[in-house]
Amino acid sequence: MRYRVLGGTGIQVSVHCLGTMMFGAVGNPDHDDCVRIVHAALDQGVNFVDTADMYSAGESEVIVGKALRGRRDDVVLATKVHFPMGEGPNRGGNSRRWIVREVEESLRRLGTDWIDLYQVHRPDHTTDVEETLGALTDLVRAGKIRAFGCSTFPAEEIVEAHHVAERRALGRFRTEQPPYSILARGIEAAVLPVCQRYGMGVLVWSPLASGFLSGRYRQGRPVDLTAGRPALTPARFDPALPGNAAKYAAVESLAALAEEVGCGLPELAVAFTVAHPAVTSAIIGPRTMEQLEGLLKGATLTLDDAVLDRIDEIVPPGTNLYQPDGVWSPPVLTDPALRRRPLPDRAAA
């Protein structure tokens, strides 16, 4: 396993990062099995583990904590904060009040005294970014976290955060964790260049495009929309919907290319993401040991320029063939009142 520096922090992380979203009730509820998966990844040279407080309502962090007992010093541990954790108006978001409280809960669940990378899971338009950066900077000074970053932030929000950090002499986001795959290349246009401009590390999630590049969903084959990922978002997988035609066609072309290269479609998909110069690590999120072994098998795969050119022909750079799950939408797009003048003021004369 190769290692890259994480956003100028000097911390060396493996190019494959073990994601644990599927640990717990949402995916694999067998704690012992999940612990074995973590240990197997570490034994293969993975030293980077990513989780979040909201994964299975904290259960994922508990499992990761169990797995890292006795091995904590060898692991770069990342977790996230933002999404609601229980009932109440102040049990989520990016406020100082919530971040300072929730980091203690994550430390308790993880069974550790420090978090290497603490990430803001999504933007929060109700909280001034200075408030968020101030709280995170204080946590670094207190020794509870080593560095902090953001996740699924649009380019303009990243730029604003860096400007605020500079003006107010606060710590800055060292990393960004965006969705990125062959089928969702939108971040190539602005997010990745901005991260390069500010020297940020990039941990990409969903390199298999929510399972679309796993090889399970192919053109002309029936899809069970009542099980697995299709049950969560059937409209994304239903081959009868016209909007999915381009995705299924791209998958067929990519599968043929993978066969020419001599690898599986998942290996091709992950190798594509880590070939981008802005990307530090790709998060692989296995639910089973078999899935982990299959993903790690492709760690040595190198895609040459000819293969990357073929991928560009199938899905042009900067193109999204689908909208990744959980991508934050600015309030100006979700609230019509923010983009409409009062009725008496709308006419030009």
Coordinates of N, CA and C in Angstrom, one line a residue, residues 152-343:
T152 N -18.1 17.3 1.4 CA -19.2 17.6 0.4 C -19.6 19.1 0.4
F153 N -18.5 19.9 0.5 CA -18.7 21.4 0.4 C -18.5 21.8 -1.0
P154 N -19.4 22.7 -1.5 CA -19.1 23.3 -2.8 C -17.9 24.2 -2.8
A155 N -17.3 24.4 -4.0 CA -16.1 25.1 -4.1 C -16.2 26.5 -3.5
E156 N -17.3 27.2 -3.6 CA -17.3 28.6 -3.1 C -17.3 28.6 -1.6
E157 N -17.9 27.5 -1.0 CA -17.9 27.5 0.5 C -16.5 27.2 1.0
I158 N -15.7 26.4 0.3 CA -14.4 26.1 0.7 C -13.5 27.4 0.6
V159 N -13.7 28.1 -0.5 CA -12.9 29.4 -0.6 C -13.3 30.3 0.5
E160 N -14.6 30.5 0.8 CA -15.0 31.4 1.8 C -14.4 31.0 3.2
A161 N -14.4 29.7 3.5 CA -13.8 29.2 4.7 C -12.3 29.6 4.8
H162 N -11.6 29.4 3.7 CA -10.2 29.8 3.8 C -9.9 31.3 4.0
H163 N -10.8 32.1 3.3 CA -10.6 33.5 3.5 C -10.9 33.9 4.9
V164 N -12.0 33.3 5.5 CA -12.3 33.7 6.9 C -11.2 33.2 7.8
A165 N -10.6 32.0 7.6 CA -9.5 31.5 8.5 C -8.3 32.5 8.4
E166 N -8.0 33.0 7.2 CA -6.9 33.9 7.1 C -7.1 35.2 7.8
R167 N -8.3 35.8 7.6 CA -8.7 37.1 8.1 C -8.7 37.0 9.7
R168 N -9.2 35.9 10.2 CA -9.4 35.8 11.7 C -8.3 35.0 12.4
A169 N -7.3 34.7 11.6 CA -6.2 33.9 12.2 C -6.6 32.6 12.9
L170 N -7.5 31.9 12.2 CA -8.0 30.6 12.7 C -7.4 29.5 11.9
G171 N -7.5 28.3 12.4 CA -7.1 27.1 11.7 C -8.0 27.0 10.5
R172 N -7.4 26.3 9.5 CA -8.2 26.1 8.2 C -8.5 24.7 7.9
F173 N -9.5 24.5 7.0 CA -9.8 23.2 6.6 C -8.6 22.6 5.8
R174 N -8.1 21.4 6.3 CA -7.0 20.8 5.7 C -7.4 19.7 4.7
T175 N -8.7 19.3 4.7 CA -9.1 18.3 3.8 C -10.5 18.6 3.3
E176 N -10.9 17.9 2.2 CA -12.3 17.9 1.8 C -12.6 16.5 1.4
Q177 N -13.8 16.1 1.7 CA -14.3 14.7 1.4 C -15.5 14.7 0.5
P178 N -15.3 14.7 -0.8 CA -16.4 14.8 -1.8 C -16.7 13.5 -2.4
P179 N -17.9 13.4 -3.0 CA -18.2 12.2 -3.8 C -17.5 12.3 -5.2
Y180 N -17.0 11.2 -5.6 CA -16.2 11.2 -6.9 C -16.2 9.8 -7.4
S181 N -16.6 9.6 -8.7 CA -16.5 8.4 -9.4 C -16.5 8.6 -10.9
I182 N -16.3 7.6 -11.7 CA -16.3 7.8 -13.1 C -17.7 8.3 -13.6
L183 N -18.7 8.0 -12.9 CA -20.1 8.4 -13.2 C -20.5 9.7 -12.6
A184 N -19.7 10.2 -11.7 CA -19.9 11.5 -11.1 C -18.6 12.3 -11.0
R185 N -18.3 13.0 -12.1 CA -17.1 13.7 -12.2 C -17.2 15.2 -12.1
G186 N -18.3 15.7 -11.6 CA -18.6 17.1 -11.5 C -17.6 17.9 -10.7
I187 N -17.0 17.2 -9.7 CA -16.0 18.0 -8.8 C -14.7 18.3 -9.5
E188 N -14.5 17.7 -10.7 CA -13.3 18.0 -11.4 C -13.3 19.5 -11.9
A189 N -14.4 20.1 -12.1 CA -14.5 21.4 -12.6 C -14.1 22.5 -11.7
A190 N -14.4 22.4 -10.4 CA -14.1 23.4 -9.4 C -13.6 22.9 -8.1
V191 N -14.2 22.0 -7.5 CA -13.9 21.5 -6.2 C -12.4 21.0 -6.1
L192 N -12.0 20.1 -7.0 CA -10.7 19.6 -7.0 C -9.6 20.7 -7.3
P193 N -9.8 21.5 -8.3 CA -8.8 22.6 -8.5 C -8.7 23.5 -7.3
V194 N -9.8 23.8 -6.6 CA -9.8 24.7 -5.4 C -9.0 24.0 -4.3
C195 N -9.2 22.7 -4.1 CA -8.5 21.9 -3.1 C -7.0 22.0 -3.4
Q196 N -6.6 21.8 -4.7 CA -5.2 21.9 -5.1 C -4.7 23.3 -4.8
R197 N -5.4 24.3 -5.1 CA -5.0 25.7 -4.9 C -4.7 25.9 -3.4
Y198 N -5.4 25.4 -2.5 CA -5.2 25.6 -1.0 C -4.4 24.5 -0.4
G199 N -3.9 23.6 -1.2 CA -3.1 22.5 -0.6 C -3.8 21.5 0.3
M200 N -5.1 21.3 0.0 CA -5.9 20.4 0.8 C -5.8 19.0 0.4
G201 N -5.9 18.1 1.4 CA -6.0 16.7 1.1 C -7.4 16.4 0.6
V202 N -7.6 15.4 -0.2 CA -8.9 15.0 -0.7 C -9.2 13.5 -0.5
L203 N -10.2 13.2 0.3 CA -10.7 11.8 0.5 C -12.0 11.6 -0.2
V204 N -12.0 10.9 -1.3 CA -13.2 10.8 -2.1 C -14.1 9.6 -1.6
W205 N -15.4 9.9 -1.6 CA -16.3 8.8 -1.2 C -17.1 8.4 -2.4
S206 N -17.7 7.2 -2.2 CA -18.5 6.5 -3.3 C -17.8 6.4 -4.6
P207 N -16.6 5.8 -4.6 CA -15.9 5.6 -5.9 C -16.6 4.6 -6.8
L208 N -17.5 3.8 -6.2 CA -18.3 2.8 -7.0 C -19.6 3.3 -7.3
A209 N -19.8 4.6 -7.2 CA -21.1 5.3 -7.6 C -22.3 4.7 -7.0
S210 N -22.3 4.6 -5.6 CA -23.4 4.0 -4.9 C -23.7 2.5 -5.4
G211 N -22.7 1.8 -5.8 CA -22.9 0.4 -6.2 C -23.0 0.2 -7.7
F212 N -23.2 1.3 -8.4 CA -23.5 1.2 -9.9 C -22.2 0.7 -10.6
L213 N -21.0 0.9 -10.0 CA -19.8 0.4 -10.7 C -19.3 -0.9 -9.9
S214 N -20.2 -1.6 -9.2 CA -19.8 -2.8 -8.6 C -19.8 -4.0 -9.5
G215 N -20.5 -3.8 -10.7 CA -20.6 -4.9 -11.6 C -21.9 -5.7 -11.4
R216 N -22.7 -5.4 -10.4 CA -24.0 -6.1 -10.2 C -25.1 -5.6 -11.1
Y217 N -25.0 -4.4 -11.5 CA -26.2 -3.8 -12.3 C -25.7 -3.6 -13.7
R218 N -26.3 -4.4 -14.6 CA -25.9 -4.3 -16.0 C -27.1 -4.2 -16.9
Q219 N -26.8 -3.7 -18.1 CA -27.9 -3.5 -19.1 C -28.5 -4.8 -19.5
G220 N -29.8 -4.9 -19.5 CA -30.5 -6.1 -20.0 C -30.7 -7.1 -18.9
R221 N -30.2 -6.8 -17.7 CA -30.4 -7.8 -16.6 C -31.5 -7.2 -15.7
P222 N -32.3 -8.1 -15.1 CA -33.3 -7.6 -14.2 C -32.7 -7.1 -12.9
V223 N -33.3 -6.0 -12.3 CA -32.8 -5.4 -11.1 C -33.8 -5.6 -10.0
D224 N -33.5 -6.2 -8.9 CA -34.4 -6.3 -7.8 C -34.4 -5.0 -7.0
L225 N -35.5 -4.2 -7.2 CA -35.6 -2.9 -6.6 C -36.1 -2.9 -5.2
T226 N -36.2 -4.1 -4.6 CA -36.7 -4.2 -3.2 C -35.6 -4.6 -2.2
A227 N -34.4 -4.8 -2.7 CA -33.3 -5.2 -1.9 C -32.0 -4.4 -2.1
G228 N -31.2 -4.3 -1.0 CA -29.9 -3.6 -1.2 C -30.1 -2.1 -1.5
R229 N -29.1 -1.6 -2.2 CA -29.1 -0.2 -2.5 C -30.3 0.3 -3.3
P230 N -30.7 -0.6 -4.3 CA -31.9 -0.2 -5.1 C -33.2 0.0 -4.2
A231 N -33.2 -0.7 -3.1 CA -34.4 -0.5 -2.2 C -34.4 0.9 -1.6
L232 N -33.2 1.5 -1.4 CA -33.1 2.8 -0.8 C -33.4 3.9 -1.8
T233 N -33.0 3.8 -3.0 CA -33.2 4.8 -4.1 C -33.6 4.0 -5.4
P234 N -34.8 3.5 -5.5 CA -35.1 2.7 -6.6 C -35.1 3.5 -7.9
A235 N -35.4 4.8 -7.9 CA -35.4 5.6 -9.1 C -34.0 5.6 -9.7
R236 N -33.0 5.5 -8.9 CA -31.6 5.6 -9.4 C -31.2 4.3 -10.2
F237 N -31.8 3.2 -9.9 CA -31.4 1.9 -10.4 C -32.4 1.3 -11.5
D238 N -33.6 1.9 -11.5 CA -34.7 1.3 -12.3 C -34.3 1.5 -13.8
P239 N -34.0 0.4 -14.5 CA -33.6 0.5 -15.9 C -34.7 1.0 -16.8
A240 N -36.0 0.9 -16.4 CA -37.1 1.4 -17.2 C -37.2 2.9 -17.3
L241 N -36.5 3.6 -16.4 CA -36.6 5.1 -16.4 C -35.6 5.6 -17.4
P242 N -36.0 6.5 -18.3 CA -35.1 7.0 -19.3 C -33.9 7.7 -18.8
G243 N -34.0 8.3 -17.6 CA -32.8 9.0 -17.0 C -31.7 8.1 -16.7
N244 N -31.9 6.8 -16.5 CA -30.9 5.9 -16.2 C -30.2 5.2 -17.4
A245 N -30.7 5.5 -18.6 CA -30.1 4.9 -19.8 C -28.7 5.2 -20.0
A246 N -28.3 6.4 -19.8 CA -26.9 6.8 -20.0 C -26.0 6.1 -19.0
K247 N -26.4 6.0 -17.8 CA -25.6 5.3 -16.7 C -25.4 3.8 -17.1
Y248 N -26.5 3.1 -17.5 CA -26.3 1.7 -17.9 C -25.4 1.6 -19.1
A249 N -25.6 2.5 -20.0 CA -24.7 2.4 -21.3 C -23.3 2.6 -20.9
A250 N -23.0 3.6 -20.0 CA -21.6 3.8 -19.6 C -21.0 2.6 -18.9
V251 N -21.8 2.0 -18.0 CA -21.4 0.8 -17.3 C -21.0 -0.3 -18.2
E252 N -21.7 -0.5 -19.3 CA -21.4 -1.5 -20.3 C -20.0 -1.2 -20.9
S253 N -19.9 0.0 -21.3 CA -18.6 0.4 -22.0 C -17.4 0.3 -21.0
L254 N -17.6 0.7 -19.7 CA -16.6 0.6 -18.7 C -16.3 -0.9 -18.4
A255 N -17.3 -1.7 -18.4 CA -17.1 -3.1 -18.1 C -16.2 -3.8 -19.2
A256 N -16.5 -3.4 -20.5 CA -15.7 -3.9 -21.6 C -14.3 -3.4 -21.5
L257 N -14.1 -2.2 -21.1 CA -12.8 -1.6 -20.9 C -12.0 -2.3 -19.8
A258 N -12.7 -2.6 -18.7 CA -12.1 -3.3 -17.6 C -11.6 -4.7 -18.0
E259 N -12.4 -5.4 -18.9 CA -12.0 -6.7 -19.4 C -10.8 -6.6 -20.2
E260 N -10.7 -5.5 -21.0 CA -9.5 -5.3 -21.9 C -8.2 -5.1 -21.0
V261 N -8.4 -4.3 -19.9 CA -7.3 -4.0 -19.0 C -6.9 -5.3 -18.2
G262 N -7.9 -6.2 -18.0 CA -7.6 -7.4 -17.3 C -7.9 -7.2 -15.8
C263 N -8.9 -6.4 -15.5 CA -9.3 -6.2 -14.1 C -10.8 -6.2 -14.0
G264 N -11.3 -6.2 -12.8 CA -12.8 -6.1 -12.6 C -13.2 -4.6 -12.7
L265 N -14.5 -4.4 -12.8 CA -15.1 -3.1 -12.9 C -14.8 -2.3 -11.6
P266 N -15.0 -2.9 -10.4 CA -14.7 -2.1 -9.2 C -13.3 -1.7 -9.1
E267 N -12.3 -2.5 -9.5 CA -10.9 -2.1 -9.4 C -10.6 -1.0 -10.4
L268 N -11.2 -1.0 -11.6 CA -11.1 0.1 -12.5 C -11.6 1.4 -11.9
A269 N -12.8 1.3 -11.3 CA -13.4 2.5 -10.8 C -12.6 3.1 -9.7
V270 N -12.1 2.3 -8.7 CA -11.3 2.9 -7.6 C -10.0 3.4 -8.1
A271 N -9.3 2.7 -9.0 CA -8.0 3.1 -9.6 C -8.2 4.5 -10.3
F272 N -9.3 4.7 -11.0 CA -9.5 5.9 -11.7 C -9.5 7.1 -10.7
T273 N -10.1 7.0 -9.6 CA -10.2 8.1 -8.6 C -8.9 8.5 -8.1
V274 N -8.0 7.5 -7.7 CA -6.8 7.8 -7.1 C -5.7 8.3 -8.1
A275 N -6.0 8.2 -9.4 CA -5.1 8.7 -10.5 C -5.2 10.2 -10.6
H276 N -6.2 10.8 -10.1 CA -6.3 12.3 -10.2 C -5.3 12.9 -9.2
P277 N -4.5 13.9 -9.7 CA -3.5 14.5 -8.8 C -4.0 15.2 -7.6
A278 N -5.2 15.6 -7.5 CA -5.8 16.3 -6.3 C -6.2 15.3 -5.3
V279 N -6.4 14.0 -5.6 CA -6.9 13.0 -4.7 C -5.8 12.4 -3.8
T280 N -6.0 12.4 -2.5 CA -5.1 11.8 -1.6 C -5.5 10.3 -1.4
S281 N -6.7 10.0 -1.1 CA -7.2 8.7 -0.8 C -8.6 8.5 -1.3
A282 N -8.9 7.2 -1.6 CA -10.2 6.8 -2.0 C -10.8 6.0 -0.8
I283 N -12.0 6.3 -0.4 CA -12.6 5.6 0.7 C -13.3 4.4 0.1
I284 N -12.9 3.2 0.6 CA -13.6 2.0 0.2 C -14.4 1.5 1.4
G285 N -15.7 1.2 1.2 CA -16.6 0.9 2.3 C -17.2 -0.5 2.2
P286 N -16.4 -1.5 2.5 CA -16.9 -2.9 2.4 C -17.9 -3.2 3.6
R287 N -18.8 -4.1 3.2 CA -19.7 -4.6 4.3 C -19.3 -6.0 4.7
T288 N -18.6 -6.7 3.8 CA -18.1 -8.1 4.1 C -16.6 -8.2 3.8
M289 N -16.0 -9.2 4.4 CA -14.6 -9.5 4.1 C -14.4 -9.8 2.6
E290 N -15.3 -10.4 2.0 CA -15.2 -10.7 0.6 C -15.1 -9.4 -0.2
Q291 N -15.9 -8.4 0.1 CA -15.9 -7.1 -0.6 C -14.5 -6.4 -0.3
L292 N -14.0 -6.5 0.9 CA -12.7 -5.9 1.2 C -11.6 -6.5 0.4
E293 N -11.6 -7.8 0.3 CA -10.5 -8.5 -0.4 C -10.6 -8.1 -1.9
G294 N -11.8 -8.0 -2.4 CA -11.9 -7.7 -3.8 C -11.4 -6.3 -4.1
L295 N -11.7 -5.3 -3.2 CA -11.3 -3.9 -3.5 C -9.8 -3.8 -3.3
L296 N -9.2 -4.5 -2.3 CA -7.8 -4.3 -2.0 C -7.0 -5.0 -3.1
K297 N -7.6 -6.0 -3.8 CA -6.9 -6.7 -4.9 C -6.5 -5.7 -6.0
G298 N -7.3 -4.7 -6.2 CA -7.0 -3.7 -7.2 C -6.1 -2.6 -6.8
A299 N -5.5 -2.7 -5.6 CA -4.6 -1.6 -5.1 C -3.4 -1.3 -6.0
T300 N -2.9 -2.4 -6.6 CA -1.7 -2.2 -7.4 C -2.0 -1.8 -8.9
L301 N -3.3 -1.7 -9.2 CA -3.6 -1.4 -10.6 C -3.2 0.0 -11.0
T302 N -2.5 0.1 -12.1 CA -2.1 1.4 -12.6 C -2.8 1.6 -14.0
L303 N -3.5 2.7 -14.1 CA -4.2 3.1 -15.4 C -3.3 4.0 -16.2
D304 N -2.9 3.6 -17.4 CA -2.1 4.4 -18.2 C -2.9 5.5 -18.9
D305 N -2.2 6.4 -19.6 CA -2.9 7.5 -20.3 C -4.0 7.0 -21.3
A306 N -3.6 5.9 -22.0 CA -4.6 5.4 -23.0 C -5.9 4.9 -22.4
V307 N -5.8 4.3 -21.2 CA -7.0 3.8 -20.5 C -7.8 5.0 -20.0
L308 N -7.1 6.0 -19.4 CA -7.8 7.2 -18.9 C -8.4 8.0 -20.0
D309 N -7.8 8.0 -21.2 CA -8.4 8.7 -22.4 C -9.7 8.0 -22.8
R310 N -9.7 6.6 -22.7 CA -10.9 5.9 -23.0 C -12.0 6.2 -22.0
I311 N -11.7 6.3 -20.8 CA -12.7 6.7 -19.8 C -13.2 8.1 -20.1
D312 N -12.4 9.0 -20.5 CA -12.8 10.3 -20.8 C -13.8 10.3 -22.0
E313 N -13.6 9.4 -22.9 CA -14.5 9.3 -24.0 C -15.9 8.7 -23.6
I314 N -15.9 7.9 -22.6 CA -17.1 7.3 -22.1 C -17.9 8.2 -21.2
V315 N -17.2 8.9 -20.3 CA -17.8 9.9 -19.5 C -16.9 11.1 -19.5
P316 N -17.2 12.2 -20.2 CA -16.4 13.3 -20.3 C -16.0 14.0 -19.0
P317 N -14.8 14.5 -18.9 CA -14.4 15.2 -17.6 C -15.4 16.2 -17.1
G318 N -15.6 16.3 -15.8 CA -16.5 17.3 -15.3 C -18.0 16.9 -15.4
T319 N -18.3 15.7 -15.9 CA -19.7 15.3 -16.2 C -20.2 14.5 -15.0
N320 N -21.5 14.8 -14.6 CA -22.2 13.9 -13.7 C -23.3 13.2 -14.4
L321 N -23.3 11.9 -14.5 CA -24.4 11.1 -15.0 C -25.5 10.8 -14.0
Y322 N -25.2 11.2 -12.8 CA -26.2 11.1 -11.7 C -25.8 12.1 -10.6
Q323 N -26.7 12.4 -9.8 CA -26.4 13.3 -8.6 C -26.1 12.4 -7.4
P324 N -24.9 12.5 -6.9 CA -24.6 11.7 -5.8 C -25.5 11.9 -4.6
D325 N -25.7 10.9 -3.7 CA -26.5 11.0 -2.5 C -25.9 12.1 -1.6
G326 N -26.8 12.8 -1.0 CA -26.4 13.7 0.1 C -25.6 14.9 -0.3
V327 N -25.6 15.3 -1.6 CA -24.9 16.5 -2.0 C -25.7 17.7 -1.5
W328 N -25.0 18.6 -0.8 CA -25.7 19.7 -0.2 C -26.2 20.7 -1.3
S329 N -27.4 21.1 -1.1 CA -28.0 22.1 -2.0 C -28.1 23.5 -1.3
P330 N -27.6 24.5 -1.9 CA -27.6 25.9 -1.3 C -29.1 26.3 -1.1
P331 N -29.4 27.0 0.0 CA -30.8 27.4 0.2 C -31.3 28.2 -0.9
V332 N -30.5 28.9 -1.7 CA -31.0 29.7 -2.8 C -31.6 28.8 -3.9
L333 N -31.3 27.5 -3.9 CA -31.9 26.6 -4.8 C -33.1 25.9 -4.3
T334 N -33.2 25.7 -2.9 CA -34.3 25.0 -2.3 C -35.4 25.9 -1.8
D335 N -35.1 27.1 -1.6 CA -36.2 28.1 -1.1 C -36.5 29.1 -2.2
P336 N -37.6 29.0 -2.9 CA -38.0 29.9 -3.9 C -38.0 31.4 -3.5
A337 N -38.3 31.6 -2.3 CA -38.4 33.0 -1.8 C -37.1 33.7 -1.9
L338 N -36.0 33.0 -1.9 CA -34.6 33.6 -1.9 C -34.2 34.0 -3.3
R339 N -34.9 33.5 -4.3 CA -34.6 33.9 -5.7 C -35.7 34.6 -6.4
R340 N -36.7 35.1 -5.6 CA -37.8 35.9 -6.2 C -38.1 37.2 -5.5
R341 N -38.0 38.3 -6.2 CA -38.4 39.6 -5.5 C -39.8 39.6 -5.1
P342 N -40.2 40.5 -4.2 CA -41.6 40.6 -3.9 C -42.4 41.0 -5.2
L343 N -43.6 40.5 -5.3 CA -44.4 40.6 -6.5 C -44.4 42.0 -7.1

